[in-house]
PDB file of C-alpha atoms in Angstrom:
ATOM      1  CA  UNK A   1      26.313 -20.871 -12.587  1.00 54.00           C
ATOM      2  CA  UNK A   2      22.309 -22.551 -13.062  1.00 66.00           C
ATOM      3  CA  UNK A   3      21.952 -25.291 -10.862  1.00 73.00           C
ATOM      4  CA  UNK A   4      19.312 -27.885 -11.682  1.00 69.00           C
ATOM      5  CA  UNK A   5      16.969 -29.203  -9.099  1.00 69.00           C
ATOM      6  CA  UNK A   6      14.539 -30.925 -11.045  1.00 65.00           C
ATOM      7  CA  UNK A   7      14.011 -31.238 -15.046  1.00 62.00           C
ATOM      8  CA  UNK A   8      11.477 -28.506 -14.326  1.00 62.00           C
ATOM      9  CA  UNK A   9      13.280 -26.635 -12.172  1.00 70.00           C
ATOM     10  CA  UNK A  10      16.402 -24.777 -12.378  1.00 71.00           C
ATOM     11  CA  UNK A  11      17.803 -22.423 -10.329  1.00 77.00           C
ATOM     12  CA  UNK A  12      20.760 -19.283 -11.465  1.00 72.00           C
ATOM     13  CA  UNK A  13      23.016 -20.768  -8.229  1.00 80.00           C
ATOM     14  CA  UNK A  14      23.416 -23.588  -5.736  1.00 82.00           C
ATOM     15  CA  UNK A  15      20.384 -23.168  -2.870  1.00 82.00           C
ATOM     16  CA  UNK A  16      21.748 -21.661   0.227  1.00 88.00           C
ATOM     17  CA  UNK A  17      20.713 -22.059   3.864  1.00 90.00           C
ATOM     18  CA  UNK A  18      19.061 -24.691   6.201  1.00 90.00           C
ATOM     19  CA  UNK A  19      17.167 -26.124   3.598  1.00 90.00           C
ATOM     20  CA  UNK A  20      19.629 -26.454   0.555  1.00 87.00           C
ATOM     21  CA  UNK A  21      19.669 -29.964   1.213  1.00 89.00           C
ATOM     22  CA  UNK A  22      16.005 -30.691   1.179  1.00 89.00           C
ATOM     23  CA  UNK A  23      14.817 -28.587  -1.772  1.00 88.00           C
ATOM     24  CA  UNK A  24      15.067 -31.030  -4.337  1.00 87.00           C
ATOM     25  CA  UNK A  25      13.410 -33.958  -2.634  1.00 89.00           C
ATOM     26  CA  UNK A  26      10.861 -31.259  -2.483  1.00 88.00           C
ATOM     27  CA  UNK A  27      10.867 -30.930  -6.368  1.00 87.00           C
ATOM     28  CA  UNK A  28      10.107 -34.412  -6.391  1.00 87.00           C
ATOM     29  CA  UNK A  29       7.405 -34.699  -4.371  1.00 87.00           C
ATOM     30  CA  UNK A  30       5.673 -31.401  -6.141  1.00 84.00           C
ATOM     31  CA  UNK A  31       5.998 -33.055  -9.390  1.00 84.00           C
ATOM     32  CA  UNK A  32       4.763 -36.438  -7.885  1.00 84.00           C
ATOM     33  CA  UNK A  33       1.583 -34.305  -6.717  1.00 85.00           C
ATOM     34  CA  UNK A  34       1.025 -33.310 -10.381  1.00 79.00           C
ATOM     35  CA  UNK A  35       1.931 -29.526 -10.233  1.00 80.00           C
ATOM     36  CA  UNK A  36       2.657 -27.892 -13.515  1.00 79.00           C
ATOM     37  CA  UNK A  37       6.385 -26.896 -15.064  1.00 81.00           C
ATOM     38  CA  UNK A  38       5.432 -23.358 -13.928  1.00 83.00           C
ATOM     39  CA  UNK A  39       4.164 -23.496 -10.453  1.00 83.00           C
ATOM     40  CA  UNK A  40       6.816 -26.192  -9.863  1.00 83.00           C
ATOM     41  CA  UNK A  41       9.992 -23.884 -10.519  1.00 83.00           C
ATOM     42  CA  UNK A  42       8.083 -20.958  -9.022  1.00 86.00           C
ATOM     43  CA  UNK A  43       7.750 -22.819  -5.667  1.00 88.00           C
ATOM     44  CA  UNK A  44      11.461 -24.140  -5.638  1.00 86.00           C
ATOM     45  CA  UNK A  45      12.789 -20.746  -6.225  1.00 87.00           C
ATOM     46  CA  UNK A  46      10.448 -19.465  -3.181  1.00 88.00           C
ATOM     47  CA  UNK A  47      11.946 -21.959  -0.701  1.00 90.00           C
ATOM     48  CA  UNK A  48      15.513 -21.474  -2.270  1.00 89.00           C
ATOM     49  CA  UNK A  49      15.023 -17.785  -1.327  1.00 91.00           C
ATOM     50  CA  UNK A  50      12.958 -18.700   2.037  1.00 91.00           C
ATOM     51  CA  UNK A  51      16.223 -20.919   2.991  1.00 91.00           C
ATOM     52  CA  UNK A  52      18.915 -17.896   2.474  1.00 90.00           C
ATOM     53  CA  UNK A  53      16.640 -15.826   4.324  1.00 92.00           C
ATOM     54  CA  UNK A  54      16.682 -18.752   7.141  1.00 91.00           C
ATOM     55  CA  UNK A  55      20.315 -18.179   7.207  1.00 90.00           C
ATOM     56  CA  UNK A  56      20.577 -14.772   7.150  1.00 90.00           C
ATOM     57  CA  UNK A  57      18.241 -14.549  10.070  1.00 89.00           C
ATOM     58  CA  UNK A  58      20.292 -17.181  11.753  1.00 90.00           C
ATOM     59  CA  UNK A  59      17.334 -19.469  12.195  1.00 88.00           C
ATOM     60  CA  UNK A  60      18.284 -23.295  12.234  1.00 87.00           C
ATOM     61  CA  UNK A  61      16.583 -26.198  11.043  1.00 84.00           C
ATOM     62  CA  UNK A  62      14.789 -27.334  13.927  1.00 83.00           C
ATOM     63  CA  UNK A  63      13.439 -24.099  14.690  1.00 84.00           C
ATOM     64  CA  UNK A  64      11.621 -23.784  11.634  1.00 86.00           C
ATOM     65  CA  UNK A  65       7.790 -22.898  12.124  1.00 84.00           C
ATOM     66  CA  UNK A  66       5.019 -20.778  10.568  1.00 82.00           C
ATOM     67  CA  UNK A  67       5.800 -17.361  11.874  1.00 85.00           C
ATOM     68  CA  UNK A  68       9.056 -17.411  10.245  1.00 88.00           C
ATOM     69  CA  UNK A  69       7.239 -18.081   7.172  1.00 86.00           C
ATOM     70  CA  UNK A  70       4.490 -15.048   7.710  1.00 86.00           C
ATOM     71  CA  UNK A  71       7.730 -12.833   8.108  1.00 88.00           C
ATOM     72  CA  UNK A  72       9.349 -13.856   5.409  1.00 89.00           C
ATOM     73  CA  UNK A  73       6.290 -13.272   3.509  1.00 85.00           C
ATOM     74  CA  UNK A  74       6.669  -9.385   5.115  1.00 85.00           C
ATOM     75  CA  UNK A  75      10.527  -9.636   4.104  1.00 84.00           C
ATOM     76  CA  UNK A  76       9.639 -10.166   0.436  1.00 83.00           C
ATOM     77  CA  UNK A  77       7.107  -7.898   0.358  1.00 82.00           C
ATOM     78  CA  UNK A  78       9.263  -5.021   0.602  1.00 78.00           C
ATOM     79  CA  UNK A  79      11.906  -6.719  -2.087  1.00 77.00           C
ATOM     80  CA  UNK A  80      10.002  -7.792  -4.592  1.00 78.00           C
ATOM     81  CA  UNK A  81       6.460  -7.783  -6.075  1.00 76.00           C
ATOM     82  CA  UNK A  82       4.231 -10.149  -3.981  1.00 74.00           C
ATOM     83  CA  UNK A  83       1.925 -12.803  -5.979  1.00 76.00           C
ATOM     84  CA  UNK A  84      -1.062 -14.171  -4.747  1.00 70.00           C
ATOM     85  CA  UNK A  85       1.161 -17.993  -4.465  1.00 75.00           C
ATOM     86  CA  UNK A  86       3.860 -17.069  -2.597  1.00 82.00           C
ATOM     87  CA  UNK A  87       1.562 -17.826   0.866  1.00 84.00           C
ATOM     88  CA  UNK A  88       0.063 -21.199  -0.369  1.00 84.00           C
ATOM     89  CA  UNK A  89       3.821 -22.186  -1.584  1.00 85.00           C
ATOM     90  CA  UNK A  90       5.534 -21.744   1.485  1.00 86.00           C
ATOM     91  CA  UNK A  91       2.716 -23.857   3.345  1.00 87.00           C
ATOM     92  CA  UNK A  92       3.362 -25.993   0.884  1.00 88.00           C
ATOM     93  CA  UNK A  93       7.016 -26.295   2.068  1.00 90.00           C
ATOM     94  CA  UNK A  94       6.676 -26.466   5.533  1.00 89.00           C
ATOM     95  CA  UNK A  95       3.887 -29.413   5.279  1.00 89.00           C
ATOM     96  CA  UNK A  96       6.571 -31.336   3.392  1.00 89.00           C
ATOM     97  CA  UNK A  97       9.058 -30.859   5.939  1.00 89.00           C
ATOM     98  CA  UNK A  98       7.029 -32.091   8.271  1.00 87.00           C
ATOM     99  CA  UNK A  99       5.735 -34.344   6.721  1.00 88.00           C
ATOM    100  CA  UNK A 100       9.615 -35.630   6.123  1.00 85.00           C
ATOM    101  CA  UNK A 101      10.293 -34.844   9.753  1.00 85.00           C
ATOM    102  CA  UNK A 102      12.687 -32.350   9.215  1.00 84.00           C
ATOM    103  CA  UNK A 103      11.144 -29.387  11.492  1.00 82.00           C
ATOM    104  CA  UNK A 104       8.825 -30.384  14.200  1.00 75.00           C
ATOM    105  CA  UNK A 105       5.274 -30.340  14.321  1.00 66.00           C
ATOM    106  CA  UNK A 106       3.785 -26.707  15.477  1.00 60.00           C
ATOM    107  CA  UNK A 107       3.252 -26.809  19.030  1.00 53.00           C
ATOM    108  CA  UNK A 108      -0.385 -26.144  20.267  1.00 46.00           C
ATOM    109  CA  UNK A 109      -0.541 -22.648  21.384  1.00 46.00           C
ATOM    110  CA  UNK A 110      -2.421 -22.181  24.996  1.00 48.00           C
ATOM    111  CA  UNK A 111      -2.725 -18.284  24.038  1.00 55.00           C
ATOM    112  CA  UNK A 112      -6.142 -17.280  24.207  1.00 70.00           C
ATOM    113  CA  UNK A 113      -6.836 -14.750  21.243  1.00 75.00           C
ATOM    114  CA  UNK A 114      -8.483 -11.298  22.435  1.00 84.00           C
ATOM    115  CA  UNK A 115     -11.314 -10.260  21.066  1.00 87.00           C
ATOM    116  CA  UNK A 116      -8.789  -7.359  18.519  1.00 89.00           C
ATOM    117  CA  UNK A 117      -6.909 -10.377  17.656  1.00 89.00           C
ATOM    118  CA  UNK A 118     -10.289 -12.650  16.396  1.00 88.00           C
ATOM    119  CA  UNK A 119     -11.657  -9.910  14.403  1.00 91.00           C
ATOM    120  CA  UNK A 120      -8.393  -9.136  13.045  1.00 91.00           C
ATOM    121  CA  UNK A 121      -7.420 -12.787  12.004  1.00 89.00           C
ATOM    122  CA  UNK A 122     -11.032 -13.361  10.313  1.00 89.00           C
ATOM    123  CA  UNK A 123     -10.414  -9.595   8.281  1.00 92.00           C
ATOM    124  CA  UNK A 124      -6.753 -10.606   7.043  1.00 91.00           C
ATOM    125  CA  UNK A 125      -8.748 -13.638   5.999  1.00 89.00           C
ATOM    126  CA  UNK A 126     -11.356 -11.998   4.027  1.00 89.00           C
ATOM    127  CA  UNK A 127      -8.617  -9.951   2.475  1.00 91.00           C
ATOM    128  CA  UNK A 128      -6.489 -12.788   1.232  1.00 88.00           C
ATOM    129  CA  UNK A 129      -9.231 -15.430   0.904  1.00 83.00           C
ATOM    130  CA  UNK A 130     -12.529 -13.829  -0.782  1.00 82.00           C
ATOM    131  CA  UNK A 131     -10.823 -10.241  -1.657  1.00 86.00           C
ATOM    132  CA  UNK A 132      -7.457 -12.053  -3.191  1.00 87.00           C
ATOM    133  CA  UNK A 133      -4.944  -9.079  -2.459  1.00 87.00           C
ATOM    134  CA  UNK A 134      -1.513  -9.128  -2.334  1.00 88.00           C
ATOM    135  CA  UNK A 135       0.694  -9.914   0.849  1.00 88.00           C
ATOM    136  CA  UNK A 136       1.821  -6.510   0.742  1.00 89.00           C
ATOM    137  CA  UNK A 137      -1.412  -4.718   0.869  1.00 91.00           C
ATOM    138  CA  UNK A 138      -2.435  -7.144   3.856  1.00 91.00           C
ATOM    139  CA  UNK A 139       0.272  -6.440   5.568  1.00 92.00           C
ATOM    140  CA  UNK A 140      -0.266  -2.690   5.189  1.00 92.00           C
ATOM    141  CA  UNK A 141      -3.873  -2.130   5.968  1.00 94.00           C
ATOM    142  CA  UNK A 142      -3.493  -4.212   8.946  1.00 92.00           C
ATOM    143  CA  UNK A 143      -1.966  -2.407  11.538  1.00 93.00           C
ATOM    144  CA  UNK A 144      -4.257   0.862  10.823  1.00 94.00           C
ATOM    145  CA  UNK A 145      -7.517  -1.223  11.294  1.00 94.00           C
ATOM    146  CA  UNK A 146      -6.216  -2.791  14.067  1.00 94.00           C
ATOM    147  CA  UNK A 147      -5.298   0.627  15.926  1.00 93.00           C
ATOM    148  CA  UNK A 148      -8.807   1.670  14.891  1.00 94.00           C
ATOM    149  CA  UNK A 149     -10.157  -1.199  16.870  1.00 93.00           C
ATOM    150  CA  UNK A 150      -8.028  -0.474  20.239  1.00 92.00           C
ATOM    151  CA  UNK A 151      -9.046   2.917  19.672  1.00 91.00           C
ATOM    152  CA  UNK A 152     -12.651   2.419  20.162  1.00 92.00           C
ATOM    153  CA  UNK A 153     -13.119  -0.445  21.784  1.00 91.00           C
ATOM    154  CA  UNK A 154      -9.703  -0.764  24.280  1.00 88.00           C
ATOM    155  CA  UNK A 155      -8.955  -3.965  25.396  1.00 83.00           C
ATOM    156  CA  UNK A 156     -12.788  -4.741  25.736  1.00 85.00           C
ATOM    157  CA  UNK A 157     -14.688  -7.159  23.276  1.00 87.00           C
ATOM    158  CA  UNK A 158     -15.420  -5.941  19.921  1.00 88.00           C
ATOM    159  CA  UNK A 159     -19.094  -5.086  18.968  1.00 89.00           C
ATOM    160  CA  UNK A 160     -18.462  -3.543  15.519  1.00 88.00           C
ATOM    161  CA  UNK A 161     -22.671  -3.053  15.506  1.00 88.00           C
ATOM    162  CA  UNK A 162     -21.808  -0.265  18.181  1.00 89.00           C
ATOM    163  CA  UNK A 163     -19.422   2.073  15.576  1.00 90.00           C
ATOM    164  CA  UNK A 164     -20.658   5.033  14.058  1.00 91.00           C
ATOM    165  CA  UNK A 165     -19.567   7.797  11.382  1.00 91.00           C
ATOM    166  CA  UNK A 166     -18.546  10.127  14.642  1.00 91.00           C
ATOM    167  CA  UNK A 167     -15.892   6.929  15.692  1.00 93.00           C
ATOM    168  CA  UNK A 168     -14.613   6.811  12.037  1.00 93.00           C
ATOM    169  CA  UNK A 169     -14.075  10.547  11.416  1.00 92.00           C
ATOM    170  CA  UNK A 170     -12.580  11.038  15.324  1.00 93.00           C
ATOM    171  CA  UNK A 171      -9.985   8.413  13.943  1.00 94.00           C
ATOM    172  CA  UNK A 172      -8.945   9.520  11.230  1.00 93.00           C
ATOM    173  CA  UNK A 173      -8.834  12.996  12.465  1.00 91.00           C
ATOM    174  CA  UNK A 174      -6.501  12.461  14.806  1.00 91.00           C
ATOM    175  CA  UNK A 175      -4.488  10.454  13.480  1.00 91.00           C
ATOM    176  CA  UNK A 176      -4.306  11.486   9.407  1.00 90.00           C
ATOM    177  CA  UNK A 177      -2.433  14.850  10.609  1.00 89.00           C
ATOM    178  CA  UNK A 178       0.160  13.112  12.417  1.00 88.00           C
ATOM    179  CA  UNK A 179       1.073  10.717   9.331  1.00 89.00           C
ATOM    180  CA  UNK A 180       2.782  11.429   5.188  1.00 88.00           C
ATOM    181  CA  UNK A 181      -0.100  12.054   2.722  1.00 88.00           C
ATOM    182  CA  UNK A 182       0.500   8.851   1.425  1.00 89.00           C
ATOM    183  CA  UNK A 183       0.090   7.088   4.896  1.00 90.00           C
ATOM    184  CA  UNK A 184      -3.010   8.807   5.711  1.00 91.00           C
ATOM    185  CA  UNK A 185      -4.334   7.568   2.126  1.00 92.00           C
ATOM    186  CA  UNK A 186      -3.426   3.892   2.925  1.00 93.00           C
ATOM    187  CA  UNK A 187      -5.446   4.157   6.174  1.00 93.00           C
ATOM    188  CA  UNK A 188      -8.395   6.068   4.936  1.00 94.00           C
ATOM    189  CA  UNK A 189      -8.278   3.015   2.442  1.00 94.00           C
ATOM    190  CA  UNK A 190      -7.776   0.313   5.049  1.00 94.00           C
ATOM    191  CA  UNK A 191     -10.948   1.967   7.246  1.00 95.00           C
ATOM    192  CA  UNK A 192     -13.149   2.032   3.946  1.00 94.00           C
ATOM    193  CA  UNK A 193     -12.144  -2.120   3.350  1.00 94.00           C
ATOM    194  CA  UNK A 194     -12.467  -2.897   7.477  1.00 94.00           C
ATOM    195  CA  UNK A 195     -16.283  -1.286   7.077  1.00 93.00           C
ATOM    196  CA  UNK A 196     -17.544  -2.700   3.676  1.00 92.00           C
ATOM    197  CA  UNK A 197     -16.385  -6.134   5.419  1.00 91.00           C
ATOM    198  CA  UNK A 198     -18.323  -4.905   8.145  1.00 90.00           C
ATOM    199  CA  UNK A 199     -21.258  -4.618   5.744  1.00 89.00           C
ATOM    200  CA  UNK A 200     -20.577  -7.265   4.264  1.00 85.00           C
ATOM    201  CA  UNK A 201     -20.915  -9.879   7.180  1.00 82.00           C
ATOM    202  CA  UNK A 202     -23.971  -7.852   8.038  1.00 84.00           C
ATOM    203  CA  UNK A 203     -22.372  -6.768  11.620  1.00 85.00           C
ATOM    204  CA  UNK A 204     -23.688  -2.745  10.675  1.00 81.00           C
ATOM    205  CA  UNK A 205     -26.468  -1.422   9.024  1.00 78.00           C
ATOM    206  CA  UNK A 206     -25.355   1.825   7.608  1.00 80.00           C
ATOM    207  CA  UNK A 207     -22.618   2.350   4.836  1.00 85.00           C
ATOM    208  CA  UNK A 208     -19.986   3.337   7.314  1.00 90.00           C
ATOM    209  CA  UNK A 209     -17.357   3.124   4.625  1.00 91.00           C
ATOM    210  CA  UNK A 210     -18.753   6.078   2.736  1.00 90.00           C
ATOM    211  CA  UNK A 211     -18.356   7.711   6.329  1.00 89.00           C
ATOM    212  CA  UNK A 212     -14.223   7.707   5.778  1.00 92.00           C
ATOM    213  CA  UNK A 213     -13.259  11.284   5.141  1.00 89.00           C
ATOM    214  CA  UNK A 214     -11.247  12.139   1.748  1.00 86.00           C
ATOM    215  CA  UNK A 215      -7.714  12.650   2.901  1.00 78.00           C
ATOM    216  CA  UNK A 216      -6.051  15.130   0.476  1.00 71.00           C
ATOM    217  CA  UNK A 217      -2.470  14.670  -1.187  1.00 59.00           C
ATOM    218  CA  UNK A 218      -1.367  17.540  -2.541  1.00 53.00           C
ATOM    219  CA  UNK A 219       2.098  16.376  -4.439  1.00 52.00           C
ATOM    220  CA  UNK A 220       4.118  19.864  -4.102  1.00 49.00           C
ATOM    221  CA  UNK A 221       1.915  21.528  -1.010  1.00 53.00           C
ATOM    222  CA  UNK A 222       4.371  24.131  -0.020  1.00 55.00           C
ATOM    223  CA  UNK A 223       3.231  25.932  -3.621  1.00 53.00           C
ATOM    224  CA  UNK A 224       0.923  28.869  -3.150  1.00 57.00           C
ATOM    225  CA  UNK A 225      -2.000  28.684  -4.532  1.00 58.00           C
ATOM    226  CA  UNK A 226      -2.251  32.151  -6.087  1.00 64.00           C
ATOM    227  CA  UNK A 227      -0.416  35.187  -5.310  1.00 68.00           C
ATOM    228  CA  UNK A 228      -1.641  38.922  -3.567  1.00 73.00           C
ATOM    229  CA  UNK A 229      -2.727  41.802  -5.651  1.00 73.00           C
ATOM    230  CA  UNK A 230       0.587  43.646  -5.301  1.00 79.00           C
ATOM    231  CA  UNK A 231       2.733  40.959  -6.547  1.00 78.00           C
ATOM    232  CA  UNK A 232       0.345  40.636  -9.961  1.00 76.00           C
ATOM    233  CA  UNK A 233       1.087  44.122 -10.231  1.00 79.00           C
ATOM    234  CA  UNK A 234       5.230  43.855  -9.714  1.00 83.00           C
ATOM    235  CA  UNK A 235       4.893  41.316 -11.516  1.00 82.00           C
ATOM    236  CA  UNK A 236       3.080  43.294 -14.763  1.00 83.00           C
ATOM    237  CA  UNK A 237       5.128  46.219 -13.902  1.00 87.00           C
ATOM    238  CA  UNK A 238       7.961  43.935 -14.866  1.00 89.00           C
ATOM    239  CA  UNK A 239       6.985  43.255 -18.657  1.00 89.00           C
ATOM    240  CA  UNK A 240       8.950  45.585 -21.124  1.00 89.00           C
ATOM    241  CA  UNK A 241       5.511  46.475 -23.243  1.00 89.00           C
ATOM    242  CA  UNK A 242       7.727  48.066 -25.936  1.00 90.00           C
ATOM    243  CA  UNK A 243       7.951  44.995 -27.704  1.00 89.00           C
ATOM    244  CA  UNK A 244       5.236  42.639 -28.798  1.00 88.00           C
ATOM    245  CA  UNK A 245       6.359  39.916 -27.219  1.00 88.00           C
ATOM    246  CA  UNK A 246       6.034  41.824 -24.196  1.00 87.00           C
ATOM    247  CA  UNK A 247       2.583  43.329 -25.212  1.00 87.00           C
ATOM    248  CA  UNK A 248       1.293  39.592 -25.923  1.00 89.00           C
ATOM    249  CA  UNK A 249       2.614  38.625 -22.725  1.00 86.00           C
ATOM    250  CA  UNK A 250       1.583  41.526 -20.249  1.00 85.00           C
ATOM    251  CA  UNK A 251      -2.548  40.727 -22.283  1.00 84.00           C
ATOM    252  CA  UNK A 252      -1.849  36.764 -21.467  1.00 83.00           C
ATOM    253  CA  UNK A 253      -1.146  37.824 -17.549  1.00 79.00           C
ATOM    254  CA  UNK A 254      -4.369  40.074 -17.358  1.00 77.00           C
ATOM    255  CA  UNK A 255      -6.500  37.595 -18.666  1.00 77.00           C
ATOM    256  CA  UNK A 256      -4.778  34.944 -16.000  1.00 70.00           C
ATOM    257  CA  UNK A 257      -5.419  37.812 -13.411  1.00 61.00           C
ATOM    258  CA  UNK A 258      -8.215  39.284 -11.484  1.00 47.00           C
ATOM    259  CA  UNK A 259      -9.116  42.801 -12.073  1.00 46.00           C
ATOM    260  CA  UNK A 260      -7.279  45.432  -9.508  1.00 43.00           C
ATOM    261  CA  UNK A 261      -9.456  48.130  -8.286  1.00 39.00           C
ATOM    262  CA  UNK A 262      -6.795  50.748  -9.445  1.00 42.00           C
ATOM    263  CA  UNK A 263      -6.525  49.813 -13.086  1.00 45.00           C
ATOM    264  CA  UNK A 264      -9.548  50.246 -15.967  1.00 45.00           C
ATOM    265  CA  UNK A 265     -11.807  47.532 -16.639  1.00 46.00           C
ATOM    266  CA  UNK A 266      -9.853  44.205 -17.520  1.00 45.00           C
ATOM    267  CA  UNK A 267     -11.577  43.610 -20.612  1.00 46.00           C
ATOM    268  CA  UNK A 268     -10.924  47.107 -22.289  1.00 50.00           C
ATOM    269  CA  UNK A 269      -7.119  47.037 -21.198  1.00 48.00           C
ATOM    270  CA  UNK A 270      -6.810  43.329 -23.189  1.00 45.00           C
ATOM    271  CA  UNK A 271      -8.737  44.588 -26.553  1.00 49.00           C
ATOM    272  CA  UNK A 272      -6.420  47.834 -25.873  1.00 53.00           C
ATOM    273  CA  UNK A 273      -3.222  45.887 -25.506  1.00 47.00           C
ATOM    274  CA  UNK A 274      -3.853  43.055 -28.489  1.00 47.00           C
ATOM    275  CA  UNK A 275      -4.414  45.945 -31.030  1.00 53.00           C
ATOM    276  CA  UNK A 276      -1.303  46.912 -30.123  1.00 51.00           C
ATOM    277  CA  UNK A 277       0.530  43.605 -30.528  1.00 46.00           C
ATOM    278  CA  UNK A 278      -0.606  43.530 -33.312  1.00 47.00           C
ATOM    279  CA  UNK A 279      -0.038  46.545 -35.068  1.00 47.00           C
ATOM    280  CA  UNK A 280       3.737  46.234 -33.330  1.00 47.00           C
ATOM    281  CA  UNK A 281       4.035  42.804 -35.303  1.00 46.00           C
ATOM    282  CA  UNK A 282       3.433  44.554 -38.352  1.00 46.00           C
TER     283      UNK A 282
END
């Protein structure tokens, strides 16, 4: 059954969760701001779906903050396609319960961020502020330039002008054989973003990114790729060349071969063979 929030806004059932109540005073004040039909109902259904989550999770009102919102973000990710709104609309949520004084004001953290942890928060914002790309291809190049930090630097202060092509292939060669192909591709491709942003905030001098090793993907690897001289010949031993479907196929297989050292000359055995496919069609 639809449920209608807001003329420009309607939902395929009731909203669900810590929120339900609140969601269409938060139509309201969306369409007081001036948003648009579309990126109204688009940001309703996001906190409709944020608020089962909440509930799901087991997360009251009052504990509401932005981490929950970062992995719900994560959540989704993994559900559904991400678009480049879904961050902006969910800030856009928790401001207005705030501002409404529904969830309390986010508490001053007394954390001091590491030295990983600045570099890492000014990358993810490169990625989704200049770069535009998708929650879900954040959230998966992260972790691998982040271990690729730790790895050369420790817990010591990041001097990216210090890396070289020797730090980038050590990483990825000890860590690419240890992952699935597709893995290894995502972090070859998360090292080649980390270094152009290195370039590009002009903390190295050298094109690290074109230092990143090529990690293959082969999709069926366990095939051989070619077989031994004694199974070509089984395997032409095998053709009945008393026909000439045989005969055509036993000349297809030598010229797909390589010439054995016990047989004559590959090119004279094809002409030989053909002329007699051919007179056998006859």
């Amino acid at each position: 059954m639809k449920c209608v929030i807001h003329d420009q806004a309607v939902l395929s059932r009731p909203p669900e969760g810590p929120l339900a109540a609140h969601i269409a005073s938060f139509a309201r004040s969306l369409s007081e701001q001036g948003y648009g039909a579309n990126s109204l109902h688009m940001q309703v259904r996001i906190a409709a779906d944020f608020s089962r989550w909440l509930e799901q999770s087991g997360i009251g009102i009052r504990s509401i903050c932005n981490d929950h919102a970062r992995s719900y973000l994560g959540y989704r990710a993994q559900m559904v396609r991400p678009r480049r709104g879904d961050g902006a609309a969910l800030g856009h949520l928790i401001d207005f319960l705030r501002r409404e004084q529904v969830i309390c004001g986010e508490k001053i953290s007394i954390h001091r961020m590491s030295s990983t942890e600045r570099c890492m928060q000014a990358y993810v914002e490169y990625l989704r502020e200049a770069r535009g790309l998708t929650e879900a291809t954040v959230i998966n190049y992260a972790p691998f330039v982040r271990s690729f930090l730790e790895d050369c630097f420790g817990n010591g202060r990041i001097a990216i002008s210090r890396l070289c092509a020797g730090d980038v292939l050590r990483f990825v060669r000890l860590h690419a054989p240890r992952l699935h192909p597709k893995s290894a591709k995502i972090m070859t491709s998360a090292l080649r973003s980390f270094l152009r942003y290195a370039s590009f905030r002009g903390d190295v001098a050298l094109d690290l990114a074109a230092s990143v090793p090529v990690v293959p993907n082969w999709s069926m690897p366990a095939i051989p790729r070619a077989i031994t001289p004694d199974q070509t010949r089984q395997l032409l031993a095998s053709i009945d060349r008393r026909s000439a479907v045989g005969r055509r196929d036993y000349a297809i297989l030598l010229l797909l071969g390589k010439r054995s050292a016990n047989d004559a000359p590959q090119s004279k055995v094809v002409e030989r063979v053909m002329c007699d496919s051919e007179v056998g069609q006859r």
